[in-house]
Coordinates of C-alpha atoms in Angstrom, one line a residue:
M1 CA 0.2 0.2 0.1
Y2 CA 1.5 3.7 -0.6
E3 CA 1.7 5.5 2.6
N4 CA 1.2 9.0 0.1
M5 CA -2.0 9.1 -2.1
K6 CA -1.1 12.0 -3.7
E7 CA 2.0 9.9 -5.4
L8 CA -0.5 7.0 -6.1
R9 CA -2.8 9.5 -7.4
E10 CA 0.1 10.9 -9.6
K11 CA 1.3 6.9 -10.7
V12 CA -2.8 6.3 -12.0
A13 CA -3.8 9.1 -13.1
H14 CA -3.3 8.6 -16.0
L15 CA -5.7 5.0 -15.3
Y16 CA -8.6 7.3 -15.1
G17 CA -8.2 10.6 -16.9
G18 CA -6.5 12.9 -14.5
E19 CA -9.6 14.0 -13.5
N20 CA -9.9 14.0 -9.5
E21 CA -11.6 16.0 -6.5
T22 CA -9.2 14.0 -3.3
I23 CA -5.7 12.6 -3.1
A24 CA -7.3 9.0 -3.6
P25 CA -8.4 7.5 -6.6
P26 CA -11.9 7.8 -7.6
V27 CA -14.4 5.5 -6.3
Q28 CA -15.0 2.1 -8.1
T29 CA -18.5 1.0 -8.8
T30 CA -19.9 -2.0 -10.4
K31 CA -21.5 -1.5 -14.1
G32 CA -23.7 -5.0 -14.1
I33 CA -22.8 -5.7 -17.2
P34 CA -19.6 -7.9 -16.9
Q35 CA -16.3 -7.5 -19.0
I36 CA -14.8 -10.2 -21.0
L37 CA -10.8 -11.1 -21.0
V38 CA -9.5 -13.6 -23.1
L39 CA -5.7 -14.7 -21.6
R40 CA -3.2 -16.6 -24.1
G41 CA 0.3 -18.2 -22.2
N42 CA 2.2 -19.7 -19.7
N43 CA 0.1 -19.1 -16.6
H44 CA 2.4 -15.6 -15.5
E45 CA 1.9 -14.8 -18.5
M46 CA -2.0 -15.2 -18.4
G47 CA -1.7 -13.3 -15.1
R48 CA 0.4 -10.4 -16.1
Q49 CA -3.0 -9.8 -19.3
Y50 CA -5.2 -10.2 -16.2
G51 CA -3.5 -7.9 -14.2
E52 CA -2.4 -5.0 -16.4
K53 CA -6.2 -5.1 -18.0
L54 CA -7.6 -4.3 -14.0
A55 CA -5.1 -3.2 -12.7
F56 CA -6.8 -0.1 -11.1
K57 CA -10.2 -1.8 -10.3
I58 CA -7.1 -4.4 -8.0
H59 CA -6.2 -1.8 -6.7
A60 CA -9.7 -0.4 -5.2
L61 CA -10.6 -4.0 -4.1
I62 CA -7.3 -4.3 -2.0
T63 CA -7.9 -1.1 -0.2
V64 CA -11.1 -2.2 0.7
L65 CA -10.5 -5.6 1.6
K66 CA -7.5 -5.1 3.9
A67 CA -9.9 -2.5 5.6
A68 CA -12.1 -5.1 6.0
L69 CA -9.9 -7.7 7.3
Y70 CA -7.6 -5.1 9.4
Q71 CA -10.3 -3.7 11.3
T72 CA -11.7 -7.2 11.9
N73 CA -9.0 -9.1 12.6
G74 CA -5.5 -6.7 12.9
E75 CA -2.6 -6.3 10.8
E76 CA -0.7 -9.7 12.2
T77 CA -3.0 -12.2 12.3
A78 CA -4.5 -11.0 8.3
T79 CA -0.9 -11.2 7.8
K80 CA -0.3 -14.4 9.4
D81 CA -3.7 -15.8 7.7
L82 CA -2.7 -14.6 4.2
K83 CA 1.0 -16.7 4.4
T84 CA -0.7 -19.6 5.7
Q85 CA -2.9 -19.6 2.3
A86 CA 0.6 -19.1 0.3
F87 CA 2.0 -21.6 2.5
M88 CA -0.9 -24.2 1.1
A89 CA -1.2 -23.0 -2.6
D90 CA 2.7 -23.5 -2.8
K91 CA 2.2 -26.8 -1.7
Y92 CA -0.7 -27.8 -2.8
D93 CA -1.6 -26.6 -6.2
P94 CA 1.9 -24.8 -7.3
T95 CA 0.8 -23.3 -11.0
F96 CA -1.5 -21.2 -8.3
R97 CA 1.4 -19.1 -7.4
E98 CA 2.5 -18.0 -11.0
W99 CA -0.9 -17.1 -11.6
C100 CA -0.6 -14.6 -8.8
E101 CA 2.8 -13.2 -9.3
G102 CA 1.7 -12.4 -13.2
I103 CA -1.0 -10.0 -12.0
V104 CA 1.7 -8.2 -9.3
E105 CA 3.7 -8.1 -13.0
G106 CA 0.7 -6.4 -15.0
C107 CA -0.1 -4.1 -11.9
V108 CA 3.2 -2.7 -11.1
N109 CA 3.4 -2.4 -15.7
K110 CA 0.5 -0.4 -15.4
G111 CA 1.7 1.5 -11.7
V112 CA 0.5 0.4 -9.2
E113 CA 2.3 -1.2 -7.0
I114 CA 0.9 -4.9 -5.3
T115 CA 2.0 -7.5 -3.4
Y116 CA 2.2 -11.5 -3.4
L117 CA 0.1 -11.7 -1.2
D118 CA -2.3 -8.8 -2.0
V119 CA -3.4 -11.4 -4.5
I120 CA -3.6 -13.7 -2.2
M121 CA -5.9 -11.6 -0.3
M122 CA -8.4 -10.8 -3.3
A123 CA -8.1 -15.0 -3.6
V124 CA -9.6 -15.8 0.0
Y125 CA -10.8 -12.9 1.5
P126 CA -14.5 -14.8 1.7
S127 CA -12.8 -17.8 4.1
V128 CA -10.0 -15.9 6.4
R129 CA -13.4 -12.3 6.7
W130 CA -16.5 -14.6 7.3
A131 CA -15.1 -17.9 8.3
R132 CA -11.3 -18.2 9.9
A133 CA -10.2 -21.4 11.5
E134 CA -9.1 -20.8 14.9
G135 CA -7.4 -23.9 14.6
P136 CA -3.2 -24.4 14.2
Y137 CA -1.7 -23.4 11.4
P138 CA 1.1 -25.7 10.0
E139 CA 4.0 -25.9 12.2
E140 CA 6.7 -25.5 9.0
L141 CA 5.2 -22.2 9.3
G142 CA 7.0 -21.6 12.5
F143 CA 3.8 -19.1 14.5
D144 CA 0.6 -19.4 16.1
N145 CA -2.9 -18.4 15.3
D146 CA -4.0 -17.1 19.1
A147 CA -6.9 -15.1 17.2
P148 CA -10.6 -16.6 17.1
A149 CA -12.6 -17.7 15.2
C150 CA -15.1 -16.2 12.7
D151 CA -18.4 -16.2 14.2
T152 CA -20.7 -14.3 11.2
P153 CA -20.1 -16.5 8.5
K154 CA -23.7 -16.7 6.1
T155 CA -23.5 -17.4 2.9
Y156 CA -26.1 -18.0 0.9
C157 CA -25.1 -21.0 -2.7
N158 CA -27.8 -22.7 -4.3
G159 CA -25.9 -25.2 -6.9
L160 CA -27.2 -28.0 -9.4
A161 CA -27.0 -30.6 -11.7
V162 CA -29.4 -32.1 -14.2
A163 CA -27.7 -35.4 -16.4
A164 CA -27.9 -36.1 -20.0
D165 CA -31.0 -38.2 -19.9
A166 CA -33.4 -35.8 -17.6
T167 CA -33.1 -33.1 -19.5
K168 CA -35.3 -31.1 -22.6
D169 CA -31.9 -32.0 -25.2
G170 CA -30.1 -35.0 -23.6
K171 CA -26.9 -32.6 -22.6
P172 CA -26.5 -32.2 -19.2
L173 CA -26.7 -28.5 -16.9
V174 CA -24.5 -27.9 -13.9
G175 CA -24.2 -24.5 -12.0
V176 CA -24.1 -22.7 -9.1
S177 CA -26.3 -19.2 -7.9
G178 CA -23.6 -17.4 -5.4
S179 CA -23.2 -14.6 -3.2
G180 CA -19.8 -12.7 -3.2
S181 CA -18.6 -10.7 -0.4
D182 CA -20.1 -7.1 -0.4
E183 CA -17.0 -6.2 -1.2
T184 CA -16.9 -8.1 -4.5
P185 CA -19.3 -7.7 -6.7
D186 CA -18.2 -7.4 -10.0
R187 CA -17.7 -9.8 -12.2
V188 CA -15.1 -10.4 -15.1
I189 CA -15.3 -13.5 -17.5
I190 CA -12.0 -14.8 -18.5
I191 CA -11.3 -17.1 -22.0
A192 CA -7.8 -18.7 -21.2
Y193 CA -6.2 -20.4 -23.2
P194 CA -2.8 -21.8 -21.7
E195 CA 0.3 -22.8 -23.1
E196 CA 0.2 -26.2 -20.8
G197 CA -3.1 -28.2 -20.6
P198 CA -6.8 -27.5 -21.7
N199 CA -8.7 -24.6 -22.1
Y200 CA -11.4 -23.0 -19.8
V201 CA -13.5 -20.7 -19.3
A202 CA -14.1 -19.3 -16.4
F203 CA -16.6 -16.0 -13.9
G204 CA -14.8 -14.6 -11.3
T205 CA -13.6 -11.7 -9.9
I206 CA -12.1 -8.8 -9.5
G207 CA -8.9 -9.8 -8.6
K208 CA -9.8 -13.5 -8.4
P209 CA -10.0 -15.2 -11.8
H210 CA -11.1 -18.4 -11.1
C211 CA -14.6 -18.6 -9.1
Q212 CA -17.6 -20.8 -7.8
T213 CA -17.7 -22.8 -11.0
G214 CA -16.1 -23.4 -14.9
L215 CA -15.6 -25.2 -18.0
N216 CA -12.6 -26.6 -19.2
S217 CA -12.4 -28.3 -23.4
Y218 CA -11.6 -32.1 -21.9
G219 CA -15.9 -31.6 -21.0
F220 CA -15.2 -31.1 -17.4
G221 CA -18.0 -28.8 -15.6
W222 CA -18.6 -28.2 -12.2
A223 CA -19.9 -25.4 -9.8
M224 CA -19.1 -25.2 -5.6
T225 CA -21.5 -24.1 -3.3
M226 CA -19.8 -23.1 0.0
Q227 CA -19.7 -25.1 3.4
F228 CA -18.5 -24.2 7.2
N229 CA -16.0 -26.1 8.9
R230 CA -15.5 -26.2 13.0
P231 CA -14.1 -23.1 14.3
D232 CA -11.3 -25.2 15.6
C233 CA -10.7 -26.9 12.3
D234 CA -6.5 -26.9 11.2
W235 CA -5.8 -24.5 8.3
G236 CA -6.0 -26.2 4.9
I237 CA -6.2 -24.7 1.9
D238 CA -8.8 -22.1 0.9
T239 CA -11.9 -23.4 -1.3
N240 CA -10.9 -20.5 -3.7
I241 CA -7.6 -21.8 -4.5
I242 CA -8.7 -25.5 -4.9
Y243 CA -11.5 -23.6 -8.2
H244 CA -8.1 -22.6 -10.3
H245 CA -7.5 -26.8 -9.9
L246 CA -10.0 -28.0 -10.6
V247 CA -10.4 -25.9 -14.1
Q248 CA -7.3 -26.2 -15.1
C249 CA -6.2 -29.2 -14.4
C250 CA -9.1 -32.0 -13.6
K251 CA -10.5 -34.1 -16.9
T252 CA -13.0 -35.8 -15.6
K253 CA -15.2 -36.3 -12.1
E254 CA -13.1 -38.9 -11.1
E255 CA -10.2 -37.0 -11.2
A256 CA -11.2 -34.2 -9.3
I257 CA -12.8 -36.4 -6.4
E258 CA -9.1 -37.9 -6.0
W259 CA -8.1 -34.8 -5.9
L260 CA -10.3 -33.4 -3.3
R261 CA -10.6 -35.8 -1.1
E262 CA -6.5 -35.7 -0.1
V263 CA -6.5 -31.9 -0.4
P264 CA -6.7 -30.7 3.6
K265 CA -10.4 -28.3 4.0
F266 CA -10.8 -25.1 5.8
G267 CA -12.9 -22.5 6.0
A268 CA -15.7 -21.8 3.5
V269 CA -15.0 -25.1 1.9
G270 CA -17.8 -26.6 -0.1
N271 CA -20.0 -28.8 -2.2
Y272 CA -19.0 -30.2 -5.5
L273 CA -21.0 -30.8 -8.3
M274 CA -20.0 -32.1 -11.2
T275 CA -20.2 -34.0 -14.3
D276 CA -17.9 -34.6 -17.8
K277 CA -18.3 -35.5 -20.8
S278 CA -19.9 -38.9 -19.8
G279 CA -23.0 -36.6 -19.0
E280 CA -23.7 -37.6 -15.6
V281 CA -23.6 -35.6 -12.6
C282 CA -22.6 -36.2 -8.8
V283 CA -21.9 -34.1 -5.8
V284 CA -19.1 -33.8 -3.2
E285 CA -20.1 -33.1 0.0
S286 CA -16.7 -31.9 1.7
N287 CA -15.7 -30.2 4.7
C288 CA -12.3 -30.9 7.6
D289 CA -13.8 -34.0 8.4
H290 CA -16.7 -35.8 6.3
F291 CA -16.0 -36.6 3.1
N292 CA -19.4 -38.2 1.0
I293 CA -19.6 -38.6 -2.6
R294 CA -23.2 -38.1 -3.2
Y295 CA -25.6 -38.8 -6.7
P296 CA -29.4 -38.8 -7.8
G297 CA -31.8 -39.8 -5.4
D298 CA -29.6 -39.4 -2.1
A299 CA -30.5 -36.7 -0.8
G300 CA -34.7 -37.0 -1.9
E301 CA -34.4 -35.9 -5.6
R302 CA -36.8 -37.1 -7.5
G303 CA -35.7 -37.5 -10.7
N304 CA -31.4 -38.2 -12.9
Y305 CA -30.9 -34.9 -10.9
V306 CA -28.7 -33.8 -8.2
V307 CA -29.3 -30.2 -5.6
V308 CA -26.9 -28.4 -2.9
T309 CA -27.6 -25.1 -1.3
N310 CA -25.1 -24.8 2.2
H311 CA -25.9 -28.3 4.8
F312 CA -24.8 -31.8 4.0
A313 CA -27.9 -33.5 2.9
G314 CA -26.6 -37.0 2.1
K315 CA -26.2 -39.3 4.5
D316 CA -25.3 -39.9 7.3
G317 CA -24.6 -35.6 6.7
D318 CA -26.9 -34.2 9.1
K319 CA -24.6 -34.9 12.3
Y320 CA -21.9 -32.5 10.3
N321 CA -23.8 -29.6 10.3
L322 CA -22.8 -27.2 12.4
P323 CA -25.9 -26.7 15.6
V324 CA -25.2 -23.0 16.0
W325 CA -25.6 -22.3 12.7
E326 CA -29.3 -24.2 13.0
E327 CA -31.2 -21.4 11.9
Y328 CA -29.1 -20.4 8.8
I329 CA -29.3 -24.3 8.0
D330 CA -32.7 -24.9 8.0
E331 CA -33.2 -22.1 5.6
S332 CA -30.7 -23.9 3.3
R333 CA -33.3 -27.0 3.8
D334 CA -36.2 -24.8 2.3
R335 CA -34.0 -23.9 -0.8
F336 CA -33.4 -26.9 -1.3
A337 CA -36.5 -28.3 -1.4
T338 CA -37.4 -25.5 -3.6
I339 CA -34.8 -26.6 -6.0
S340 CA -35.7 -30.2 -6.0
E341 CA -39.0 -29.5 -6.5
F342 CA -38.7 -27.7 -9.4
L343 CA -36.3 -29.6 -10.8
A344 CA -38.5 -32.8 -10.1
L345 CA -41.9 -31.2 -12.4
G346 CA -38.9 -29.8 -15.1
V347 CA -37.9 -33.1 -15.3
E348 CA -42.0 -34.9 -14.9
N349 CA -42.8 -32.1 -18.1
N350 CA -39.3 -33.1 -19.7
E351 CA -38.7 -29.0 -20.0
V352 CA -35.4 -28.7 -18.2
D353 CA -32.8 -26.5 -20.3
I354 CA -31.3 -23.1 -19.4
D355 CA -34.6 -22.0 -19.8
Y356 CA -35.9 -23.4 -17.2
I357 CA -33.0 -22.6 -15.3
H358 CA -33.9 -19.1 -15.3
K359 CA -37.2 -20.0 -14.6
I360 CA -36.4 -21.3 -11.1
I361 CA -33.6 -19.1 -10.5
R362 CA -35.9 -16.0 -10.9
S363 CA -38.5 -17.2 -9.1
D364 CA -39.9 -15.8 -6.3
D365 CA -42.3 -18.5 -4.9
R366 CA -40.6 -21.4 -2.7
F367 CA -41.3 -24.7 -1.3
D368 CA -41.6 -25.3 1.9
A369 CA -39.5 -28.3 4.0
K370 CA -41.7 -29.0 6.4
T371 CA -45.0 -29.0 5.1
K372 CA -44.5 -30.0 2.2
E373 CA -46.6 -27.4 0.8
W374 CA -45.4 -24.2 -1.4
R375 CA -45.7 -20.5 -0.5
Y376 CA -45.9 -18.0 -3.6
N377 CA -44.2 -15.0 -3.8
D378 CA -42.5 -14.9 -1.1
A379 CA -39.3 -12.5 -1.4
G380 CA -37.2 -11.8 1.0
S381 CA -38.1 -14.7 2.8
R382 CA -34.0 -15.9 2.4
R383 CA -36.2 -19.4 1.9
G384 CA -36.3 -19.4 -1.9
Y385 CA -33.9 -19.0 -5.6
N386 CA -34.7 -15.0 -6.2
L387 CA -32.1 -13.7 -3.4
T388 CA -30.9 -10.3 -2.9
E389 CA -27.5 -11.7 -2.2
Y390 CA -26.9 -13.8 -5.8
T391 CA -24.5 -11.5 -6.8
H392 CA -23.3 -14.2 -10.5
Q393 CA -25.8 -16.8 -11.8
A394 CA -23.5 -19.3 -13.6
F395 CA -24.6 -22.6 -15.6
I396 CA -22.5 -24.2 -17.8
S397 CA -23.2 -27.6 -20.8
P398 CA -20.8 -29.4 -21.4
A399 CA -21.8 -31.4 -23.9
D400 CA -22.5 -27.8 -26.2
M401 CA -18.8 -26.1 -24.6
T402 CA -20.9 -23.6 -23.6
A403 CA -20.9 -21.4 -20.7
Y404 CA -23.7 -18.7 -19.0
F405 CA -23.2 -16.8 -17.0
M406 CA -25.2 -13.6 -15.7
Q407 CA -24.2 -10.1 -13.2
G408 CA -26.7 -9.8 -10.5
N409 CA -29.7 -12.5 -9.3
G410 CA -32.0 -14.3 -11.8
S411 CA -34.5 -11.1 -11.4
G412 CA -32.0 -8.2 -12.1
T413 CA -33.6 -6.6 -9.2
G414 CA -30.5 -6.3 -6.7
V415 CA -26.7 -6.3 -6.2
P416 CA -25.2 -5.7 -8.4
A417 CA -26.2 -2.0 -9.8
G418 CA -26.8 -2.2 -13.3
S419 CA -27.4 -5.9 -13.1
M420 CA -30.0 -7.1 -15.6
G421 CA -30.9 -10.5 -14.6
E422 CA -30.0 -12.2 -18.1
F423 CA -27.6 -14.9 -19.7
V424 CA -24.2 -14.3 -21.5
K425 CA -24.0 -16.8 -23.6
L426 CA -20.7 -18.2 -24.4
P427 CA -19.3 -20.5 -26.3
L428 CA -15.4 -22.2 -25.5
M429 CA -14.1 -22.8 -28.7
D430 CA -10.1 -23.5 -30.0
D431 CA -9.7 -19.8 -31.3
P432 CA -11.2 -16.6 -29.9
N433 CA -12.1 -15.5 -33.2
D434 CA -14.6 -18.2 -33.6
I435 CA -16.4 -17.9 -30.5
C436 CA -16.3 -14.0 -31.8
E437 CA -17.6 -14.9 -35.1
A438 CA -20.4 -16.9 -33.0
M439 CA -21.7 -14.8 -30.6
K440 CA -21.3 -12.2 -33.5
M441 CA -24.7 -13.9 -35.7
E442 CA -26.4 -15.4 -32.4
T443 CA -26.4 -11.9 -30.7
F444 CA -27.3 -10.0 -33.6
F445 CA -29.6 -12.6 -36.2
V446 CA -31.4 -14.9 -33.2
F447 CA -31.0 -12.6 -30.0
Y448 CA -31.3 -8.5 -31.6
Y449 CA -33.9 -10.0 -34.0
R450 CA -36.2 -11.3 -31.5
A451 CA -36.1 -8.4 -29.2
R452 CA -36.9 -6.5 -32.1
D453 CA -39.5 -8.4 -33.6
T454 CA -41.3 -9.1 -29.8
Y455 CA -41.7 -5.2 -29.4
R456 CA -43.4 -4.5 -32.3
R457 CA -45.7 -8.0 -31.9
V458 CA -46.5 -6.9 -28.3
L459 CA -47.0 -2.9 -29.1
N460 CA -49.3 -4.0 -32.3
A461 CA -51.6 -6.0 -29.9
S462 CA -51.2 -4.3 -26.3
E463 CA -54.0 -1.5 -26.5
V464 CA -52.2 -0.4 -22.7
L465 CA -48.0 -0.3 -24.0
Q466 CA -49.8 1.6 -27.1
K467 CA -51.1 4.3 -24.5
D468 CA -47.8 4.1 -22.5
F469 CA -45.2 6.1 -24.3
A470 CA -42.7 6.5 -21.7
S471 CA -42.4 2.2 -21.9
Q472 CA -42.6 2.6 -25.3
V473 CA -39.4 4.7 -25.3
A474 CA -38.1 2.6 -22.8
F475 CA -38.0 -0.3 -25.3
E476 CA -36.8 1.2 -27.5
S477 CA -33.8 2.9 -25.9
M478 CA -32.9 -0.8 -25.4
L479 CA -33.3 -1.9 -28.3
D480 CA -30.8 1.2 -29.3
N481 CA -28.3 0.3 -27.4
A482 CA -28.4 -3.6 -27.9
Y483 CA -27.9 -2.6 -31.3
T484 CA -25.0 0.1 -30.4
A485 CA -23.2 -2.8 -28.8
Y486 CA -23.6 -4.7 -31.5
E487 CA -22.1 -2.0 -33.7
K488 CA -19.2 -1.9 -31.5
A489 CA -18.2 -5.6 -30.6
V490 CA -18.6 -5.1 -34.8
N491 CA -15.6 -2.4 -35.2
R492 CA -13.3 -4.3 -32.8
S493 CA -13.4 -7.2 -34.1
S494 CA -13.0 -6.3 -37.5
Y495 CA -9.4 -4.1 -35.8
A496 CA -8.6 -7.4 -34.3
Y497 CA -8.7 -9.6 -37.3
M498 CA -6.9 -6.9 -38.8
S499 CA -3.7 -6.9 -36.2
K500 CA -2.9 -10.9 -36.7
Y501 CA -3.5 -10.7 -40.4
E502 CA -1.3 -7.7 -41.0
G503 CA 1.4 -9.4 -37.7
G504 CA 1.1 -7.1 -35.2
S505 CA 1.5 -8.1 -31.2
E506 CA -0.1 -10.9 -29.6
E507 CA -1.1 -8.4 -26.7
E508 CA -3.0 -6.3 -29.3
Y509 CA -4.9 -8.2 -31.1
L510 CA -6.4 -10.1 -27.2
S511 CA -6.8 -6.9 -25.9
L512 CA -9.0 -6.0 -29.0
I513 CA -10.7 -9.7 -28.9
S514 CA -11.5 -8.8 -25.6
E515 CA -13.3 -5.9 -25.9
A516 CA -15.2 -6.9 -29.0
L517 CA -16.6 -10.1 -26.8
S518 CA -17.6 -7.9 -23.8
Y519 CA -19.6 -5.3 -26.1
L520 CA -21.7 -8.9 -27.3
A521 CA -22.1 -9.6 -23.9
E522 CA -23.2 -5.9 -23.6
S523 CA -25.6 -6.6 -26.9
Q524 CA -27.0 -10.0 -25.8
L525 CA -28.1 -8.5 -22.3
Y526 CA -30.0 -5.7 -23.6
S527 CA -31.9 -7.5 -26.3
K528 CA -32.4 -10.4 -23.6
R529 CA -34.4 -7.9 -20.9
M530 CA -35.9 -6.5 -23.3
V531 CA -37.6 -10.0 -24.6
T532 CA -38.2 -10.6 -20.7
Q533 CA -40.2 -7.0 -19.7
L534 CA -42.0 -7.4 -23.2
E535 CA -43.5 -10.9 -21.9
Y536 CA -45.6 -8.7 -18.4
Y537 CA -47.1 -7.9 -21.5
E538 CA -48.6 -10.7 -23.2
N539 CA -49.4 -12.2 -20.0

């Protein structure tokens, strides 16, 4: 951190145009539309590219997180915690350090000086802030843990995985809705092309490229919900480091399960949903005391699917649910029951696909696990699906090599500002230019056309909309925003292609193609949001 904030402002002035009213850098806020970054090279190089693109946002987030940790645990304890997680990463996922050191170099290249432990902090912050352990640090580190465990962990996550033979199109789906910390609502989609290992896509926060879900070119897709350990457990590897290993190093469910079985777990480690080319699904329930592999039906699911929230639902799992969190676990059981009932109905009627999942995640109806009754329009109960806390939704279709990413909750109402409640549809291909071309075709000729045609049809049929000029202006503004973003994408993708064709630098090409994909994501979201809002007039 800088002792002299005036010096910092001068060093990063070029990142925000040099205009600012105070000596601190300007406030960073979340747009609600995820940025896409294409990265290529070895781990260090990809980290550097990431750091250079997000340097200023990374510094702003480090300041926020460091202030929170120091106020909660004190600088000495926070530093010990972070050194412990750096040690664990080196021991169980050594390539993670290469990523982190690359991020440091990228930020420094942009005039933003950060440290390796700063990057570790961005990765493991939820565990060391909300779920830190009071058990011993590893002996090799030579220092004691004399600080108390955290007593306020309440992370809300919903997850599901549906096997191939239970979906409408015969393709498995796996995904999660998650509640990152209030300090980290901003999201970045990365499309990574490592020198070694599979290509992959992930949906992380600023400074943390890997988070809660991933899809790689081996056809392995996974998602994770938080699950807490007892406060006095030994320190293990943080789940946010586990994310990186799963997406970049694992080929199948079986390979991931065996690795997870061996690593020591602590903090907000949890329940891992998985599918792969086999089309089958499972979930690993885990913490420092418990490791169980659960399959469809083991927790009462009425179909070839599995559900997880934030408690252990498998055989003998209840005894590992912490009694101190019984009220929170009770909410988790209702969320579990709600998802399971929705999926059971969908499987029975052969309706389960990404559109059906979208209906589930934006619903305010819930199923009461105790009374076995539906409670309709129960917004704010924390017992259904559409929760205020959900900063992101991510669903994976390995058979299609397609990811669906959403910033915010399923209805687009709430955190973060500007979220739309719609998915960015992103195919994973061997060449980023192919991804861009595929997305351009679908973004304009499917999503934009659908928005425009739906608007005309509804306007012609709805006397209410015909008399509502303000809503007409709002809808046409959304359509204009969708096309403007598409137009920008065409421009950036053309420059990207010509840069590569004429022998331009790799850095320039990756930067331009990333901009193009980000604009395509924005266009998709405006078109889809418009169609969703028009449904209220049709209904």
